[in-house]
């Protein structure tokens, strides 16, 4: 069973910042691509930022220039630095390994709530 635990969310004013953290079990972080996803109004979750096994990154258009994904392999930890937060960024955020999700769609953590409001 894959273990993922997200934290770091909270209430922040527009323009503020948060850093999300995801602790991942075993060596998943070292051997797999990882991503941060946000909950949509429906049941789907969309990729906000991803980091591949070679360290290259991907960002959704909504995140470009404001968010930074990174990882610390020694701590089995994934991060999402979220700057210049906007109200539309309000959501539950989850971390996951997309290649594992392809085989095990329920392999998500509990998520962490980000609320951007004045």
JSON list of C-alpha atoms in Angstrom, two decimals:
[
{"chain": "A", "resi": 1, "resn": "UNK", "atom": "CA", "xyz": [0.00, 0.00, 0.00]},
{"chain": "A", "resi": 2, "resn": "UNK", "atom": "CA", "xyz": [1.31, 3.41, -1.00]},
{"chain": "A", "resi": 3, "resn": "UNK", "atom": "CA", "xyz": [1.40, 5.93, 1.81]},
{"chain": "A", "resi": 4, "resn": "UNK", "atom": "CA", "xyz": [1.12, 9.65, 1.15]},
{"chain": "A", "resi": 5, "resn": "UNK", "atom": "CA", "xyz": [0.48, 12.33, 3.72]},
{"chain": "A", "resi": 6, "resn": "UNK", "atom": "CA", "xyz": [-0.14, 15.91, 2.67]},
{"chain": "A", "resi": 7, "resn": "UNK", "atom": "CA", "xyz": [0.14, 18.91, 4.94]},
{"chain": "A", "resi": 8, "resn": "UNK", "atom": "CA", "xyz": [0.79, 22.64, 4.86]},
{"chain": "A", "resi": 9, "resn": "UNK", "atom": "CA", "xyz": [-2.53, 23.96, 3.65]},
{"chain": "A", "resi": 10, "resn": "UNK", "atom": "CA", "xyz": [-4.46, 26.67, 5.36]},
{"chain": "A", "resi": 11, "resn": "UNK", "atom": "CA", "xyz": [-6.25, 29.96, 5.02]},
{"chain": "A", "resi": 12, "resn": "UNK", "atom": "CA", "xyz": [-4.32, 32.69, 3.25]},
{"chain": "A", "resi": 13, "resn": "UNK", "atom": "CA", "xyz": [-5.21, 36.05, 1.77]},
{"chain": "A", "resi": 14, "resn": "UNK", "atom": "CA", "xyz": [-4.94, 36.69, -1.97]},
{"chain": "A", "resi": 15, "resn": "UNK", "atom": "CA", "xyz": [-1.33, 37.32, -2.86]},
{"chain": "A", "resi": 16, "resn": "UNK", "atom": "CA", "xyz": [-0.13, 35.24, 0.04]},
{"chain": "A", "resi": 17, "resn": "UNK", "atom": "CA", "xyz": [1.86, 32.05, 0.02]},
{"chain": "A", "resi": 18, "resn": "UNK", "atom": "CA", "xyz": [1.91, 28.50, 1.35]},
{"chain": "A", "resi": 19, "resn": "UNK", "atom": "CA", "xyz": [4.22, 25.54, 1.09]},
{"chain": "A", "resi": 20, "resn": "UNK", "atom": "CA", "xyz": [2.57, 22.17, 0.81]},
{"chain": "A", "resi": 21, "resn": "UNK", "atom": "CA", "xyz": [4.39, 19.05, 1.92]},
{"chain": "A", "resi": 22, "resn": "UNK", "atom": "CA", "xyz": [3.81, 15.42, 1.01]},
{"chain": "A", "resi": 23, "resn": "UNK", "atom": "CA", "xyz": [5.59, 12.58, 2.77]},
{"chain": "A", "resi": 24, "resn": "UNK", "atom": "CA", "xyz": [5.72, 9.48, 0.59]},
{"chain": "A", "resi": 25, "resn": "UNK", "atom": "CA", "xyz": [6.36, 5.90, 1.62]},
{"chain": "A", "resi": 26, "resn": "UNK", "atom": "CA", "xyz": [9.34, 3.80, 0.63]},
{"chain": "A", "resi": 27, "resn": "UNK", "atom": "CA", "xyz": [11.34, 4.72, -2.43]},
{"chain": "A", "resi": 28, "resn": "UNK", "atom": "CA", "xyz": [8.41, 5.90, -4.52]},
{"chain": "A", "resi": 29, "resn": "UNK", "atom": "CA", "xyz": [9.65, 9.48, -4.57]},
{"chain": "A", "resi": 30, "resn": "UNK", "atom": "CA", "xyz": [13.07, 8.41, -5.80]},
{"chain": "A", "resi": 31, "resn": "UNK", "atom": "CA", "xyz": [11.88, 6.15, -8.59]},
{"chain": "A", "resi": 32, "resn": "UNK", "atom": "CA", "xyz": [8.64, 7.72, -9.83]},
{"chain": "A", "resi": 33, "resn": "UNK", "atom": "CA", "xyz": [7.29, 10.92, -11.18]},
{"chain": "A", "resi": 34, "resn": "UNK", "atom": "CA", "xyz": [5.25, 12.83, -8.61]},
{"chain": "A", "resi": 35, "resn": "UNK", "atom": "CA", "xyz": [2.55, 15.41, -8.90]},
{"chain": "A", "resi": 36, "resn": "UNK", "atom": "CA", "xyz": [0.38, 17.81, -7.01]},
{"chain": "A", "resi": 37, "resn": "UNK", "atom": "CA", "xyz": [-3.28, 17.70, -7.98]},
{"chain": "A", "resi": 38, "resn": "UNK", "atom": "CA", "xyz": [-6.23, 19.85, -7.10]},
{"chain": "A", "resi": 39, "resn": "UNK", "atom": "CA", "xyz": [-9.81, 18.75, -6.70]},
{"chain": "A", "resi": 40, "resn": "UNK", "atom": "CA", "xyz": [-12.19, 19.95, -9.38]},
{"chain": "A", "resi": 41, "resn": "UNK", "atom": "CA", "xyz": [-15.86, 20.73, -8.69]},
{"chain": "A", "resi": 42, "resn": "UNK", "atom": "CA", "xyz": [-16.58, 17.23, -9.89]},
{"chain": "A", "resi": 43, "resn": "UNK", "atom": "CA", "xyz": [-14.95, 13.97, -8.88]},
{"chain": "A", "resi": 44, "resn": "UNK", "atom": "CA", "xyz": [-11.84, 14.51, -10.98]},
{"chain": "A", "resi": 45, "resn": "UNK", "atom": "CA", "xyz": [-8.53, 15.85, -9.83]},
{"chain": "A", "resi": 46, "resn": "UNK", "atom": "CA", "xyz": [-6.33, 17.85, -12.16]},
{"chain": "A", "resi": 47, "resn": "UNK", "atom": "CA", "xyz": [-2.57, 18.04, -12.24]},
{"chain": "A", "resi": 48, "resn": "UNK", "atom": "CA", "xyz": [-1.24, 21.36, -10.99]},
{"chain": "A", "resi": 49, "resn": "UNK", "atom": "CA", "xyz": [2.47, 20.60, -10.97]},
{"chain": "A", "resi": 50, "resn": "UNK", "atom": "CA", "xyz": [4.58, 17.55, -11.66]},
{"chain": "A", "resi": 51, "resn": "UNK", "atom": "CA", "xyz": [8.17, 16.48, -11.34]},
{"chain": "A", "resi": 52, "resn": "UNK", "atom": "CA", "xyz": [9.61, 13.63, -13.37]},
{"chain": "A", "resi": 53, "resn": "UNK", "atom": "CA", "xyz": [12.18, 11.10, -12.28]},
{"chain": "A", "resi": 54, "resn": "UNK", "atom": "CA", "xyz": [14.90, 13.11, -14.01]},
{"chain": "A", "resi": 55, "resn": "UNK", "atom": "CA", "xyz": [13.90, 16.26, -12.12]},
{"chain": "A", "resi": 56, "resn": "UNK", "atom": "CA", "xyz": [12.20, 18.03, -14.99]},
{"chain": "A", "resi": 57, "resn": "UNK", "atom": "CA", "xyz": [8.98, 19.79, -14.09]},
{"chain": "A", "resi": 58, "resn": "UNK", "atom": "CA", "xyz": [5.57, 20.50, -15.48]},
{"chain": "A", "resi": 59, "resn": "UNK", "atom": "CA", "xyz": [3.09, 23.18, -14.50]},
{"chain": "A", "resi": 60, "resn": "UNK", "atom": "CA", "xyz": [-0.49, 23.79, -15.41]},
{"chain": "A", "resi": 61, "resn": "UNK", "atom": "CA", "xyz": [-1.11, 27.19, -16.94]},
{"chain": "A", "resi": 62, "resn": "UNK", "atom": "CA", "xyz": [-2.76, 28.32, -13.74]},
{"chain": "A", "resi": 63, "resn": "UNK", "atom": "CA", "xyz": [0.40, 27.55, -11.79]},
{"chain": "A", "resi": 64, "resn": "UNK", "atom": "CA", "xyz": [3.13, 28.78, -14.11]},
{"chain": "A", "resi": 65, "resn": "UNK", "atom": "CA", "xyz": [5.23, 31.55, -12.68]},
{"chain": "A", "resi": 66, "resn": "UNK", "atom": "CA", "xyz": [3.70, 31.24, -9.22]},
{"chain": "A", "resi": 67, "resn": "UNK", "atom": "CA", "xyz": [4.15, 27.65, -8.03]},
{"chain": "A", "resi": 68, "resn": "UNK", "atom": "CA", "xyz": [7.30, 25.58, -7.71]},
{"chain": "A", "resi": 69, "resn": "UNK", "atom": "CA", "xyz": [7.40, 21.83, -7.25]},
{"chain": "A", "resi": 70, "resn": "UNK", "atom": "CA", "xyz": [10.43, 20.21, -5.67]},
{"chain": "A", "resi": 71, "resn": "UNK", "atom": "CA", "xyz": [11.44, 17.10, -3.78]},
{"chain": "A", "resi": 72, "resn": "UNK", "atom": "CA", "xyz": [13.87, 15.99, -1.15]},
{"chain": "A", "resi": 73, "resn": "UNK", "atom": "CA", "xyz": [14.70, 12.36, -1.84]},
{"chain": "A", "resi": 74, "resn": "UNK", "atom": "CA", "xyz": [16.56, 11.93, 1.43]},
{"chain": "A", "resi": 75, "resn": "UNK", "atom": "CA", "xyz": [13.38, 12.81, 3.32]},
{"chain": "A", "resi": 76, "resn": "UNK", "atom": "CA", "xyz": [10.92, 11.11, 0.95]},
{"chain": "A", "resi": 77, "resn": "UNK", "atom": "CA", "xyz": [9.19, 14.45, 0.73]},
{"chain": "A", "resi": 78, "resn": "UNK", "atom": "CA", "xyz": [7.54, 16.38, -2.07]},
{"chain": "A", "resi": 79, "resn": "UNK", "atom": "CA", "xyz": [6.87, 20.11, -1.86]},
{"chain": "A", "resi": 80, "resn": "UNK", "atom": "CA", "xyz": [4.76, 22.67, -3.61]},
{"chain": "A", "resi": 81, "resn": "UNK", "atom": "CA", "xyz": [5.68, 26.27, -3.00]},
{"chain": "A", "resi": 82, "resn": "UNK", "atom": "CA", "xyz": [2.61, 28.33, -3.79]},
{"chain": "A", "resi": 83, "resn": "UNK", "atom": "CA", "xyz": [3.15, 32.05, -4.20]},
{"chain": "A", "resi": 84, "resn": "UNK", "atom": "CA", "xyz": [0.85, 34.84, -5.30]},
{"chain": "A", "resi": 85, "resn": "UNK", "atom": "CA", "xyz": [-2.16, 32.79, -4.38]},
{"chain": "A", "resi": 86, "resn": "UNK", "atom": "CA", "xyz": [-5.50, 33.62, -5.95]},
{"chain": "A", "resi": 87, "resn": "UNK", "atom": "CA", "xyz": [-9.02, 32.88, -4.74]},
{"chain": "A", "resi": 88, "resn": "UNK", "atom": "CA", "xyz": [-9.52, 30.48, -7.64]},
{"chain": "A", "resi": 89, "resn": "UNK", "atom": "CA", "xyz": [-6.67, 28.45, -6.19]},
{"chain": "A", "resi": 90, "resn": "UNK", "atom": "CA", "xyz": [-8.92, 27.40, -3.35]},
{"chain": "A", "resi": 91, "resn": "UNK", "atom": "CA", "xyz": [-9.18, 23.63, -3.37]},
{"chain": "A", "resi": 92, "resn": "UNK", "atom": "CA", "xyz": [-8.11, 20.43, -1.76]},
{"chain": "A", "resi": 93, "resn": "UNK", "atom": "CA", "xyz": [-4.61, 19.57, -2.91]},
{"chain": "A", "resi": 94, "resn": "UNK", "atom": "CA", "xyz": [-3.28, 16.04, -3.16]},
{"chain": "A", "resi": 95, "resn": "UNK", "atom": "CA", "xyz": [0.00, 14.45, -4.05]},
{"chain": "A", "resi": 96, "resn": "UNK", "atom": "CA", "xyz": [0.29, 11.26, -6.03]},
{"chain": "A", "resi": 97, "resn": "UNK", "atom": "CA", "xyz": [2.51, 9.23, -8.31]},
{"chain": "A", "resi": 98, "resn": "UNK", "atom": "CA", "xyz": [0.71, 9.30, -11.66]},
{"chain": "A", "resi": 99, "resn": "UNK", "atom": "CA", "xyz": [2.21, 6.07, -12.92]},
{"chain": "A", "resi": 100, "resn": "UNK", "atom": "CA", "xyz": [0.96, 4.33, -9.81]},
{"chain": "A", "resi": 101, "resn": "UNK", "atom": "CA", "xyz": [-2.44, 5.97, -10.18]},
{"chain": "A", "resi": 102, "resn": "UNK", "atom": "CA", "xyz": [-2.71, 4.46, -13.64]},
{"chain": "A", "resi": 103, "resn": "UNK", "atom": "CA", "xyz": [-2.75, 1.03, -12.01]},
{"chain": "A", "resi": 104, "resn": "UNK", "atom": "CA", "xyz": [-4.24, 1.94, -8.64]},
{"chain": "A", "resi": 105, "resn": "UNK", "atom": "CA", "xyz": [-6.59, 4.90, -9.06]},
{"chain": "A", "resi": 106, "resn": "UNK", "atom": "CA", "xyz": [-7.30, 5.19, -5.35]},
{"chain": "A", "resi": 107, "resn": "UNK", "atom": "CA", "xyz": [-3.70, 5.74, -4.29]},
{"chain": "A", "resi": 108, "resn": "UNK", "atom": "CA", "xyz": [-4.15, 9.24, -2.88]},
{"chain": "A", "resi": 109, "resn": "UNK", "atom": "CA", "xyz": [-3.45, 10.76, 0.47]},
{"chain": "A", "resi": 110, "resn": "UNK", "atom": "CA", "xyz": [-6.06, 12.61, 2.49]},
{"chain": "A", "resi": 111, "resn": "UNK", "atom": "CA", "xyz": [-5.20, 15.94, 0.89]},
{"chain": "A", "resi": 112, "resn": "UNK", "atom": "CA", "xyz": [-4.66, 19.34, 2.42]},
{"chain": "A", "resi": 113, "resn": "UNK", "atom": "CA", "xyz": [-7.08, 22.23, 2.13]},
{"chain": "A", "resi": 114, "resn": "UNK", "atom": "CA", "xyz": [-5.95, 25.52, 0.63]},
{"chain": "A", "resi": 115, "resn": "UNK", "atom": "CA", "xyz": [-8.33, 28.42, 1.05]},
{"chain": "A", "resi": 116, "resn": "UNK", "atom": "CA", "xyz": [-7.51, 31.77, -0.50]},
{"chain": "A", "resi": 117, "resn": "UNK", "atom": "CA", "xyz": [-9.82, 34.47, 0.76]},
{"chain": "A", "resi": 118, "resn": "UNK", "atom": "CA", "xyz": [-9.76, 37.94, 2.18]}
]
